[in-house]
C-alpha atoms as a printed R data frame, in Angstrom:
    type eleno elety resid chain resno       x       y       z
1   ATOM     1    CA   UNK     A     1 -14.612  95.933 -56.679
2   ATOM     2    CA   UNK     A     2 -11.657  94.159 -58.156
3   ATOM     3    CA   UNK     A     3 -12.258  91.276 -60.549
4   ATOM     4    CA   UNK     A     4 -12.110  87.940 -58.670
5   ATOM     5    CA   UNK     A     5  -8.713  86.282 -59.423
6   ATOM     6    CA   UNK     A     6  -8.732  83.127 -61.435
7   ATOM     7    CA   UNK     A     7  -8.123  79.742 -59.816
8   ATOM     8    CA   UNK     A     8  -4.622  78.343 -60.400
9   ATOM     9    CA   UNK     A     9  -5.857  75.276 -62.192
10  ATOM    10    CA   UNK     A    10  -2.855  72.947 -61.297
11  ATOM    11    CA   UNK     A    11  -2.905  73.849 -57.631
12  ATOM    12    CA   UNK     A    12  -6.699  73.543 -57.422
13  ATOM    13    CA   UNK     A    13  -6.413  69.999 -58.874
14  ATOM    14    CA   UNK     A    14  -3.569  68.992 -56.465
15  ATOM    15    CA   UNK     A    15  -5.348  70.436 -53.476
16  ATOM    16    CA   UNK     A    16  -8.275  68.350 -54.158
17  ATOM    17    CA   UNK     A    17  -6.772  65.033 -55.293
18  ATOM    18    CA   UNK     A    18  -3.139  64.590 -54.508
19  ATOM    19    CA   UNK     A    19  -3.584  63.157 -50.888
20  ATOM    20    CA   UNK     A    20  -5.844  60.335 -52.367
21  ATOM    21    CA   UNK     A    21  -3.162  59.136 -54.761
22  ATOM    22    CA   UNK     A    22  -1.306  55.990 -54.306
23  ATOM    23    CA   UNK     A    23   0.897  56.445 -57.319
24  ATOM    24    CA   UNK     A    24   1.725  60.236 -57.636
25  ATOM    25    CA   UNK     A    25   3.380  60.897 -60.918
26  ATOM    26    CA   UNK     A    26   2.030  64.542 -61.028
27  ATOM    27    CA   UNK     A    27   4.557  66.459 -58.929
28  ATOM    28    CA   UNK     A    28   7.075  68.793 -60.591
29  ATOM    29    CA   UNK     A    29   9.685  68.557 -57.942
30  ATOM    30    CA   UNK     A    30  12.599  66.154 -57.763
31  ATOM    31    CA   UNK     A    31  11.616  63.445 -55.339
32  ATOM    32    CA   UNK     A    32  11.157  65.308 -52.169
33  ATOM    33    CA   UNK     A    33  13.493  64.570 -49.171
34  ATOM    34    CA   UNK     A    34  12.523  62.993 -45.920
35  ATOM    35    CA   UNK     A    35  14.118  64.813 -42.916
36  ATOM    36    CA   UNK     A    36  16.308  61.693 -42.385
37  ATOM    37    CA   UNK     A    37  17.547  62.019 -45.968
38  ATOM    38    CA   UNK     A    38  18.273  65.819 -45.489
39  ATOM    39    CA   UNK     A    39  20.132  65.194 -42.368
40  ATOM    40    CA   UNK     A    40  22.348  62.681 -44.118
41  ATOM    41    CA   UNK     A    41  23.610  65.332 -46.629
42  ATOM    42    CA   UNK     A    42  26.351  66.808 -44.570
43  ATOM    43    CA   UNK     A    43  27.977  63.370 -43.814
44  ATOM    44    CA   UNK     A    44  27.666  64.128 -40.095
45  ATOM    45    CA   UNK     A    45  24.061  62.965 -39.453
46  ATOM    46    CA   UNK     A    46  22.891  66.593 -39.571
47  ATOM    47    CA   UNK     A    47  25.250  67.918 -37.019
48  ATOM    48    CA   UNK     A    48  25.957  71.089 -38.986
49  ATOM    49    CA   UNK     A    49  22.157  71.690 -39.273
50  ATOM    50    CA   UNK     A    50  21.636  71.193 -35.516
51  ATOM    51    CA   UNK     A    51  24.578  73.258 -34.612
52  ATOM    52    CA   UNK     A    52  22.980  76.214 -36.378
53  ATOM    53    CA   UNK     A    53  19.425  75.419 -35.150
54  ATOM    54    CA   UNK     A    54  20.271  74.830 -31.445
55  ATOM    55    CA   UNK     A    55  21.947  78.135 -30.809
56  ATOM    56    CA   UNK     A    56  19.057  80.128 -32.292
57  ATOM    57    CA   UNK     A    57  16.124  81.773 -30.432
58  ATOM    58    CA   UNK     A    58  12.791  81.172 -31.884
59  ATOM    59    CA   UNK     A    59  12.001  84.868 -32.579
60  ATOM    60    CA   UNK     A    60  11.392  86.353 -35.957
61  ATOM    61    CA   UNK     A    61  14.969  85.940 -36.908
62  ATOM    62    CA   UNK     A    62  16.386  87.714 -39.915
63  ATOM    63    CA   UNK     A    63  13.421  89.456 -41.512
64  ATOM    64    CA   UNK     A    64  14.709  89.321 -45.122
65  ATOM    65    CA   UNK     A    65  16.860  86.217 -44.777
66  ATOM    66    CA   UNK     A    66  20.023  85.508 -42.837
67  ATOM    67    CA   UNK     A    67  23.400  86.673 -44.117
68  ATOM    68    CA   UNK     A    68  24.342  83.028 -44.375
69  ATOM    69    CA   UNK     A    69  21.317  82.320 -46.512
70  ATOM    70    CA   UNK     A    70  21.931  85.337 -48.760
71  ATOM    71    CA   UNK     A    71  25.539  84.180 -49.123
72  ATOM    72    CA   UNK     A    72  24.467  80.835 -50.464
73  ATOM    73    CA   UNK     A    73  22.007  82.337 -52.834
74  ATOM    74    CA   UNK     A    74  24.542  84.713 -54.252
75  ATOM    75    CA   UNK     A    75  26.838  81.723 -55.035
76  ATOM    76    CA   UNK     A    76  24.172  80.569 -57.589
77  ATOM    77    CA   UNK     A    77  24.852  83.427 -59.999
78  ATOM    78    CA   UNK     A    78  27.825  84.135 -62.148
79  ATOM    79    CA   UNK     A    79  27.959  87.933 -61.539
80  ATOM    80    CA   UNK     A    80  28.317  89.304 -57.977
81  ATOM    81    CA   UNK     A    81  24.981  89.878 -56.256
82  ATOM    82    CA   UNK     A    82  25.057  92.207 -53.146
83  ATOM    83    CA   UNK     A    83  22.967  90.988 -50.050
84  ATOM    84    CA   UNK     A    84  20.783  94.035 -50.369
85  ATOM    85    CA   UNK     A    85  19.472  92.695 -53.670
86  ATOM    86    CA   UNK     A    86  18.382  89.301 -52.306
87  ATOM    87    CA   UNK     A    87  15.196  89.027 -50.385
88  ATOM    88    CA   UNK     A    88  13.814  85.834 -48.910
89  ATOM    89    CA   UNK     A    89  10.236  84.956 -49.771
90  ATOM    90    CA   UNK     A    90   7.509  82.272 -49.088
91  ATOM    91    CA   UNK     A    91   8.576  80.011 -51.887
92  ATOM    92    CA   UNK     A    92   9.080  81.024 -55.530
93  ATOM    93    CA   UNK     A    93   5.281  81.689 -55.544
94  ATOM    94    CA   UNK     A    94   5.705  84.375 -53.001
95  ATOM    95    CA   UNK     A    95   8.754  85.857 -54.825
96  ATOM    96    CA   UNK     A    96   6.704  86.175 -57.983
97  ATOM    97    CA   UNK     A    97   3.667  87.641 -56.172
98  ATOM    98    CA   UNK     A    98   5.888  90.316 -54.377
99  ATOM    99    CA   UNK     A    99   7.809  91.320 -57.542
100 ATOM   100    CA   UNK     A   100   4.630  91.707 -59.686
101 ATOM   101    CA   UNK     A   101   2.786  93.623 -57.027
102 ATOM   102    CA   UNK     A   102   5.490  96.224 -56.736
103 ATOM   103    CA   UNK     A   103   5.923  96.701 -60.497
104 ATOM   104    CA   UNK     A   104   2.537  96.328 -62.159
105 ATOM   105    CA   UNK     A   105   0.029  99.306 -62.304
106 ATOM   106    CA   UNK     A   106  -3.261  99.442 -64.143
107 ATOM   107    CA   UNK     A   107  -2.656 100.215 -67.759
108 ATOM   108    CA   UNK     A   108   0.673  98.637 -67.918
109 ATOM   109    CA   UNK     A   109   1.625  96.101 -70.714
110 ATOM   110    CA   UNK     A   110   2.952  92.660 -69.844
111 ATOM   111    CA   UNK     A   111   4.127  90.000 -72.153
112 ATOM   112    CA   UNK     A   112   4.086  86.509 -70.556
113 ATOM   113    CA   UNK     A   113   5.368  83.281 -71.847
114 ATOM   114    CA   UNK     A   114   2.530  80.800 -72.348
115 ATOM   115    CA   UNK     A   115   1.683  78.141 -71.478
116 ATOM   116    CA   UNK     A   116   3.093  78.425 -68.144
117 ATOM   117    CA   UNK     A   117   2.339  78.535 -64.502
118 ATOM   118    CA   UNK     A   118  -0.871  80.549 -64.128
119 ATOM   119    CA   UNK     A   119   0.275  83.307 -61.747
120 ATOM   120    CA   UNK     A   120   2.878  84.511 -64.258
121 ATOM   121    CA   UNK     A   121   0.069  85.889 -66.371
122 ATOM   122    CA   UNK     A   122  -2.961  85.993 -64.213
123 ATOM   123    CA   UNK     A   123  -1.440  88.196 -61.424
124 ATOM   124    CA   UNK     A   124  -0.506  90.997 -63.820
125 ATOM   125    CA   UNK     A   125  -4.035  90.752 -65.476
126 ATOM   126    CA   UNK     A   126  -5.603  90.993 -61.996
127 ATOM   127    CA   UNK     A   127  -3.481  94.035 -61.185
128 ATOM   128    CA   UNK     A   128  -4.909  95.811 -64.244
129 ATOM   129    CA   UNK     A   129  -2.349  95.232 -66.924
130 ATOM   130    CA   UNK     A   130  -3.009  94.273 -70.521
131 ATOM   131    CA   UNK     A   131  -1.425  90.824 -70.886
132 ATOM   132    CA   UNK     A   132  -0.275  89.340 -74.267
133 ATOM   133    CA   UNK     A   133   0.911  85.717 -74.568
134 ATOM   134    CA   UNK     A   134   4.288  84.819 -76.155
135 ATOM   135    CA   UNK     A   135   3.485  81.298 -77.043
136 ATOM   136    CA   UNK     A   136   5.776  78.254 -76.769
137 ATOM   137    CA   UNK     A   137   5.318  76.461 -80.098
138 ATOM   138    CA   UNK     A   138   5.050  72.785 -80.423
139 ATOM   139    CA   UNK     A   139   6.525  72.939 -83.948
140 ATOM   140    CA   UNK     A   140   9.625  74.610 -82.458
141 ATOM   141    CA   UNK     A   141  10.046  71.986 -79.901
142 ATOM   142    CA   UNK     A   142   7.936  73.865 -77.472
143 ATOM   143    CA   UNK     A   143  10.116  76.857 -77.750
144 ATOM   144    CA   UNK     A   144   9.131  80.429 -78.425
145 ATOM   145    CA   UNK     A   145   9.747  82.467 -81.581
146 ATOM   146    CA   UNK     A   146  11.860  85.530 -80.758
147 ATOM   147    CA   UNK     A   147  10.514  87.480 -83.663
148 ATOM   148    CA   UNK     A   148   6.995  87.214 -82.200
149 ATOM   149    CA   UNK     A   149   8.232  88.691 -78.947
150 ATOM   150    CA   UNK     A   150   9.555  91.649 -80.977
151 ATOM   151    CA   UNK     A   151   6.133  92.266 -82.419
152 ATOM   152    CA   UNK     A   152   4.388  91.832 -79.076
153 ATOM   153    CA   UNK     A   153   6.467  94.368 -77.234
154 ATOM   154    CA   UNK     A   154   5.020  97.964 -77.109
155 ATOM   155    CA   UNK     A   155   6.413 101.236 -75.828
156 ATOM   156    CA   UNK     A   156   4.466 100.776 -72.544
157 ATOM   157    CA   UNK     A   157   5.551  97.163 -71.875
158 ATOM   158    CA   UNK     A   158   6.515  97.139 -68.250
159 ATOM   159    CA   UNK     A   159   7.374  93.482 -67.889
160 ATOM   160    CA   UNK     A   160   8.222  90.331 -69.820
161 ATOM   161    CA   UNK     A   161   7.610  87.124 -67.793
162 ATOM   162    CA   UNK     A   162   9.364  83.934 -68.549
163 ATOM   163    CA   UNK     A   163   9.594  80.592 -66.803
164 ATOM   164    CA   UNK     A   164  13.014  79.009 -67.497
165 ATOM   165    CA   UNK     A   165  12.740  76.121 -67.522
166 ATOM   166    CA   UNK     A   166   9.074  75.966 -68.270
167 ATOM   167    CA   UNK     A   167   6.286  74.395 -66.404
168 ATOM   168    CA   UNK     A   168   4.693  72.139 -67.784
169 ATOM   169    CA   UNK     A   169   6.484  71.545 -71.125
170 ATOM   170    CA   UNK     A   170  10.035  71.519 -69.904
171 ATOM   171    CA   UNK     A   171  11.389  74.138 -72.374
172 ATOM   172    CA   UNK     A   172  14.928  75.524 -71.515
173 ATOM   173    CA   UNK     A   173  15.929  78.911 -73.018
174 ATOM   174    CA   UNK     A   174  19.627  79.098 -73.836
175 ATOM   175    CA   UNK     A   175  21.927  82.044 -73.217
176 ATOM   176    CA   UNK     A   176  21.579  83.328 -76.730
177 ATOM   177    CA   UNK     A   177  17.767  83.461 -76.472
178 ATOM   178    CA   UNK     A   178  18.008  85.118 -73.115
179 ATOM   179    CA   UNK     A   179  20.286  87.894 -74.519
180 ATOM   180    CA   UNK     A   180  17.820  88.465 -77.362
181 ATOM   181    CA   UNK     A   181  15.027  88.740 -74.762
182 ATOM   182    CA   UNK     A   182  17.219  91.164 -72.856
183 ATOM   183    CA   UNK     A   183  17.881  93.334 -75.989
184 ATOM   184    CA   UNK     A   184  14.180  93.557 -76.750
185 ATOM   185    CA   UNK     A   185  13.257  94.435 -73.183
186 ATOM   186    CA   UNK     A   186  16.015  96.999 -73.180
187 ATOM   187    CA   UNK     A   187  14.655  98.620 -76.298
188 ATOM   188    CA   UNK     A   188  11.501  99.788 -74.306
189 ATOM   189    CA   UNK     A   189  13.004  99.767 -70.807
190 ATOM   190    CA   UNK     A   190  11.068  96.801 -69.659
191 ATOM   191    CA   UNK     A   191  11.886  94.507 -66.769
192 ATOM   192    CA   UNK     A   192  12.188  90.710 -67.261
193 ATOM   193    CA   UNK     A   193  10.827  88.470 -64.531
194 ATOM   194    CA   UNK     A   194  12.524  85.046 -64.857
195 ATOM   195    CA   UNK     A   195  11.037  82.269 -62.794
196 ATOM   196    CA   UNK     A   196  13.988  79.875 -62.544
197 ATOM   197    CA   UNK     A   197  12.624  77.368 -60.092
198 ATOM   198    CA   UNK     A   198  13.288  74.406 -62.591
199 ATOM   199    CA   UNK     A   199  17.056  74.205 -63.249
200 ATOM   200    CA   UNK     A   200  17.871  71.520 -65.863
201 ATOM   201    CA   UNK     A   201  20.023  68.545 -64.797
202 ATOM   202    CA   UNK     A   202  21.435  68.218 -68.363
203 ATOM   203    CA   UNK     A   203  24.242  70.619 -69.460
204 ATOM   204    CA   UNK     A   204  23.777  72.552 -66.155
205 ATOM   205    CA   UNK     A   205  27.207  74.281 -66.471
206 ATOM   206    CA   UNK     A   206  25.724  76.110 -69.642
207 ATOM   207    CA   UNK     A   207  22.475  77.129 -67.892
208 ATOM   208    CA   UNK     A   208  22.364  80.839 -67.495
209 ATOM   209    CA   UNK     A   209  20.210  82.909 -65.160
210 ATOM   210    CA   UNK     A   210  18.677  86.122 -66.478
211 ATOM   211    CA   UNK     A   211  20.282  87.914 -63.552
212 ATOM   212    CA   UNK     A   212  23.655  87.221 -65.420
213 ATOM   213    CA   UNK     A   213  22.346  88.509 -68.685
214 ATOM   214    CA   UNK     A   214  20.129  91.637 -68.084
215 ATOM   215    CA   UNK     A   215  20.550  94.574 -65.702
216 ATOM   216    CA   UNK     A   216  16.814  94.867 -65.250
217 ATOM   217    CA   UNK     A   217  16.235  91.162 -64.520
218 ATOM   218    CA   UNK     A   218  14.051  90.194 -61.614
219 ATOM   219    CA   UNK     A   219  14.950  86.460 -60.891
220 ATOM   220    CA   UNK     A   220  12.897  84.277 -58.579
221 ATOM   221    CA   UNK     A   221  13.705  80.714 -57.210
222 ATOM   222    CA   UNK     A   222  13.340  78.479 -54.281
223 ATOM   223    CA   UNK     A   223  14.632  75.286 -52.715
224 ATOM   224    CA   UNK     A   224  11.361  73.459 -53.689
225 ATOM   225    CA   UNK     A   225  11.958  71.912 -57.123
226 ATOM   226    CA   UNK     A   226  15.660  71.587 -57.928
227 ATOM   227    CA   UNK     A   227  16.653  71.124 -54.441
228 ATOM   228    CA   UNK     A   228  13.759  68.735 -53.444
229 ATOM   229    CA   UNK     A   229  12.700  70.613 -50.283
230 ATOM   230    CA   UNK     A   230   9.208  72.192 -50.902
231 ATOM   231    CA   UNK     A   231   8.252  71.729 -47.309
232 ATOM   232    CA   UNK     A   232  10.809  74.452 -46.313
233 ATOM   233    CA   UNK     A   233   8.687  77.070 -48.109
234 ATOM   234    CA   UNK     A   234  11.757  79.337 -48.793
235 ATOM   235    CA   UNK     A   235  12.308  81.079 -51.981
236 ATOM   236    CA   UNK     A   236  14.031  84.370 -52.919
237 ATOM   237    CA   UNK     A   237  13.843  87.271 -55.360
238 ATOM   238    CA   UNK     A   238  16.987  88.833 -56.892
239 ATOM   239    CA   UNK     A   239  16.424  92.284 -58.386
240 ATOM   240    CA   UNK     A   240  18.140  95.659 -58.791
241 ATOM   241    CA   UNK     A   241  18.438  97.953 -55.759
242 ATOM   242    CA   UNK     A   242  15.308  99.901 -56.674
243 ATOM   243    CA   UNK     A   243  12.899  96.956 -57.161
244 ATOM   244    CA   UNK     A   244  14.577  95.227 -54.210
245 ATOM   245    CA   UNK     A   245  13.678  98.166 -51.986
246 ATOM   246    CA   UNK     A   246  10.101  98.168 -53.135
247 ATOM   247    CA   UNK     A   247   9.849  94.473 -52.512
248 ATOM   248    CA   UNK     A   248  11.302  95.019 -49.070
249 ATOM   249    CA   UNK     A   249   8.504  97.266 -48.201
250 ATOM   250    CA   UNK     A   250   5.857  95.111 -49.700
251 ATOM   251    CA   UNK     A   251   7.054  92.001 -47.806
252 ATOM   252    CA   UNK     A   252   6.158  93.575 -44.577
253 ATOM   253    CA   UNK     A   253   2.491  93.456 -45.659
254 ATOM   254    CA   UNK     A   254   2.694  89.975 -47.167
255 ATOM   255    CA   UNK     A   255   4.895  87.868 -44.979
256 ATOM   256    CA   UNK     A   256   7.260  89.745 -42.454
257 ATOM   257    CA   UNK     A   257   9.644  86.789 -42.298
258 ATOM   258    CA   UNK     A   258  10.027  83.152 -43.240
259 ATOM   259    CA   UNK     A   259  10.994  81.957 -39.744
260 ATOM   260    CA   UNK     A   260  14.177  80.889 -38.002
261 ATOM   261    CA   UNK     A   261  13.841  77.118 -38.626
262 ATOM   262    CA   UNK     A   262  12.925  77.470 -42.293
263 ATOM   263    CA   UNK     A   263  15.901  79.912 -42.937
264 ATOM   264    CA   UNK     A   264  18.331  77.558 -41.319
265 ATOM   265    CA   UNK     A   265  16.910  74.608 -43.238
266 ATOM   266    CA   UNK     A   266  17.080  76.345 -46.565
267 ATOM   267    CA   UNK     A   267  20.647  77.619 -45.865
268 ATOM   268    CA   UNK     A   268  21.602  73.968 -44.934
269 ATOM   269    CA   UNK     A   269  20.097  72.670 -48.219
270 ATOM   270    CA   UNK     A   270  21.857  75.225 -50.434
271 ATOM   271    CA   UNK     A   271  25.222  74.551 -48.633
272 ATOM   272    CA   UNK     A   272  24.822  70.950 -49.607
273 ATOM   273    CA   UNK     A   273  23.487  71.698 -53.092
274 ATOM   274    CA   UNK     A   274  26.199  69.773 -54.987
275 ATOM   275    CA   UNK     A   275  25.272  66.525 -53.143
276 ATOM   276    CA   UNK     A   276  21.609  67.166 -53.975
277 ATOM   277    CA   UNK     A   277  22.264  67.939 -57.728
278 ATOM   278    CA   UNK     A   278  24.199  64.760 -57.908
279 ATOM   279    CA   UNK     A   279  21.396  62.827 -56.367
280 ATOM   280    CA   UNK     A   280  18.802  64.544 -58.606
281 ATOM   281    CA   UNK     A   281  20.858  64.182 -61.701
282 ATOM   282    CA   UNK     A   282  20.870  60.298 -61.209
283 ATOM   283    CA   UNK     A   283  17.069  60.418 -60.608
284 ATOM   284    CA   UNK     A   284  16.474  62.538 -63.760
285 ATOM   285    CA   UNK     A   285  18.547  60.383 -66.070
286 ATOM   286    CA   UNK     A   286  17.321  57.022 -64.779
287 ATOM   287    CA   UNK     A   287  13.690  58.125 -64.917
288 ATOM   288    CA   UNK     A   288  14.024  59.891 -68.248
289 ATOM   289    CA   UNK     A   289  15.040  56.505 -69.803
290 ATOM   290    CA   UNK     A   290  12.196  54.723 -68.161
291 ATOM   291    CA   UNK     A   291   9.653  57.141 -69.548
292 ATOM   292    CA   UNK     A   292  11.311  57.280 -72.979
293 ATOM   293    CA   UNK     A   293  11.120  53.464 -73.296
294 ATOM   294    CA   UNK     A   294   7.565  53.424 -72.028
295 ATOM   295    CA   UNK     A   295   6.419  56.030 -74.590
296 ATOM   296    CA   UNK     A   296   7.822  53.850 -77.461
297 ATOM   297    CA   UNK     A   297   5.128  51.261 -76.636
298 ATOM   298    CA   UNK     A   298   2.272  53.666 -76.287
299 ATOM   299    CA   UNK     A   299   0.392  54.588 -79.482
300 ATOM   300    CA   UNK     A   300  -1.814  56.925 -77.500
301 ATOM   301    CA   UNK     A   301   0.939  58.778 -75.804
302 ATOM   302    CA   UNK     A   302   3.533  61.300 -77.113
303 ATOM   303    CA   UNK     A   303   6.123  62.865 -74.701
304 ATOM   304    CA   UNK     A   304   7.638  66.170 -74.998
305 ATOM   305    CA   UNK     A   305  11.258  65.285 -74.001
306 ATOM   306    CA   UNK     A   306  11.994  67.727 -71.035
307 ATOM   307    CA   UNK     A   307  15.894  67.706 -71.476
308 ATOM   308    CA   UNK     A   308  16.733  67.341 -67.679
309 ATOM   309    CA   UNK     A   309  13.867  69.255 -66.310
310 ATOM   310    CA   UNK     A   310  11.757  67.729 -63.525
311 ATOM   311    CA   UNK     A   311   8.528  68.545 -65.244
312 ATOM   312    CA   UNK     A   312   7.099  67.081 -68.415
313 ATOM   313    CA   UNK     A   313   4.166  67.002 -70.630
314 ATOM   314    CA   UNK     A   314   2.325  64.054 -72.159
315 ATOM   315    CA   UNK     A   315   0.033  64.459 -75.203
316 ATOM   316    CA   UNK     A   316  -2.716  61.882 -74.976
317 ATOM   317    CA   UNK     A   317  -4.858  60.549 -77.850
318 ATOM   318    CA   UNK     A   318  -8.020  59.625 -75.993
319 ATOM   319    CA   UNK     A   319 -11.729  59.832 -76.721
320 ATOM   320    CA   UNK     A   320 -12.621  61.729 -73.627
321 ATOM   321    CA   UNK     A   321 -11.516  64.930 -71.931
322 ATOM   322    CA   UNK     A   322  -8.127  64.786 -70.205
323 ATOM   323    CA   UNK     A   323  -9.694  65.867 -67.010
324 ATOM   324    CA   UNK     A   324 -12.240  62.988 -67.036
325 ATOM   325    CA   UNK     A   325  -9.467  60.637 -67.813
326 ATOM   326    CA   UNK     A   326  -7.316  61.763 -65.042
327 ATOM   327    CA   UNK     A   327 -10.151  61.569 -62.586
328 ATOM   328    CA   UNK     A   328 -10.884  58.022 -63.721
329 ATOM   329    CA   UNK     A   329  -7.428  56.681 -63.452
330 ATOM   330    CA   UNK     A   330  -7.154  58.198 -60.036
331 ATOM   331    CA   UNK     A   331 -10.403  56.547 -58.843
332 ATOM   332    CA   UNK     A   332  -9.772  53.205 -60.575
333 ATOM   333    CA   UNK     A   333  -5.978  52.836 -60.340
334 ATOM   334    CA   UNK     A   334  -4.730  55.407 -57.771
335 ATOM   335    CA   UNK     A   335  -2.645  57.218 -60.376
336 ATOM   336    CA   UNK     A   336  -2.299  60.972 -60.210
337 ATOM   337    CA   UNK     A   337  -1.604  63.139 -63.159
338 ATOM   338    CA   UNK     A   338  -2.427  66.849 -63.743
339 ATOM   339    CA   UNK     A   339  -4.831  67.370 -66.784
340 ATOM   340    CA   UNK     A   340  -3.433  69.492 -69.568
341 ATOM   341    CA   UNK     A   341  -6.461  71.618 -69.312
342 ATOM   342    CA   UNK     A   342  -5.193  72.845 -66.024
343 ATOM   343    CA   UNK     A   343  -2.591  74.597 -67.973
344 ATOM   344    CA   UNK     A   344  -4.932  75.512 -70.847
345 ATOM   345    CA   UNK     A   345  -3.317  72.592 -72.812
346 ATOM   346    CA   UNK     A   346  -6.115  70.212 -73.446
347 ATOM   347    CA   UNK     A   347  -5.636  66.613 -74.584
348 ATOM   348    CA   UNK     A   348  -2.682  65.845 -72.352
349 ATOM   349    CA   UNK     A   349  -1.378  65.713 -68.821
350 ATOM   350    CA   UNK     A   350   1.614  66.917 -66.751
351 ATOM   351    CA   UNK     A   351   3.757  64.024 -65.857
352 ATOM   352    CA   UNK     A   352   6.099  64.478 -62.882
353 ATOM   353    CA   UNK     A   353   8.578  61.740 -63.866
354 ATOM   354    CA   UNK     A   354  11.271  62.599 -61.279
355 ATOM   355    CA   UNK     A   355   9.492  60.925 -58.411
356 ATOM   356    CA   UNK     A   356  10.837  57.813 -56.836
357 ATOM   357    CA   UNK     A   357  11.663  55.074 -59.513
358 ATOM   358    CA   UNK     A   358   9.287  52.511 -57.948
359 ATOM   359    CA   UNK     A   359   6.420  54.963 -58.045
360 ATOM   360    CA   UNK     A   360   7.130  55.964 -61.598
361 ATOM   361    CA   UNK     A   361   7.324  52.389 -62.957
362 ATOM   362    CA   UNK     A   362   4.066  51.324 -61.283
363 ATOM   363    CA   UNK     A   363   2.390  54.582 -62.261
364 ATOM   364    CA   UNK     A   364   3.451  54.190 -65.811
365 ATOM   365    CA   UNK     A   365   2.331  50.520 -65.980
366 ATOM   366    CA   UNK     A   366  -1.134  51.407 -64.629
367 ATOM   367    CA   UNK     A   367  -1.419  54.389 -67.010
368 ATOM   368    CA   UNK     A   368  -0.424  52.148 -69.877
369 ATOM   369    CA   UNK     A   369  -3.178  49.730 -68.793
370 ATOM   370    CA   UNK     A   370  -5.790  52.537 -68.868
371 ATOM   371    CA   UNK     A   371  -4.745  53.644 -72.271
372 ATOM   372    CA   UNK     A   372  -4.856  50.204 -73.707
373 ATOM   373    CA   UNK     A   373  -8.453  49.760 -72.732
374 ATOM   374    CA   UNK     A   374  -9.403  52.165 -75.532
375 ATOM   375    CA   UNK     A   375  -8.208  49.741 -78.076
376 ATOM   376    CA   UNK     A   376  -9.969  46.500 -76.708
């Protein structure tokens, strides 16, 4: 019998508590769109979306994503990506799961950035791999030490998993670091899985995908975080032809297709990405300054500056566990955070600061009140 897979701490917390929150400052997406807001993106009250939708039959549609969808995804990368290398998935979570299932076998060795989103290290472990953590280090601004990666990699290392940018600490790996990771992976023939669902809003033109750096990159992404449409449940995996073919086979067991409506919606979102990015850049910069100013007045809170990423981490100096604190402020004040322990980072919380401004301001005010009670 397989070992039972570990709970995803963050998801378990949100599944239980998010719908009871009045002031949700826990989510890691840029403020999610309403359908009305989405339909306003094309400047034609959604006419371009409905023109595509209304002529479609509600059958299975394009099993691995429509040509239009694949074309929009390919535009996200600097180097050419053939349609056969792009496969639509159920969110970025589905992309990661598919990729790891086709790659990992018992006895393989995997190096995973840590702390990060739990599936990036727990899925390989559940599949029988030996998993070593490549730690993000607070002393390095929550970035990893490349020399430590060199020491962690072994002759049987099958995969290196990174989350660029990182959830929950918001670390962004630059091109030079990605090239060094690629060199290390290349030395043992390992793949690099790069979960790129969080694209930074700062210095975006200098943000590089691992797909443009390494020939054995497996890149995963979705319209959920950067593009504010998690309800579409559309992601994708980009890989070399061999891995893409293996994922293509596995998808038939795990999802078959994402559905006609979702494909058209995700394609529409990606076609209007520049408008979305401009909107989210404004949210990011405005809200970043709000939190930075709030932190200045909080002796019990320290913020890891997320550099334009929609997810961030607060370190908390409190005389109780972060989980009990987060439960208490939810019950007493309606404020939702994700405890740091849900990412194996105790004494803190994930702050989703890229929510709507009014929610952020009120949530921070109430959070500040709760922290101040310790000093009365």
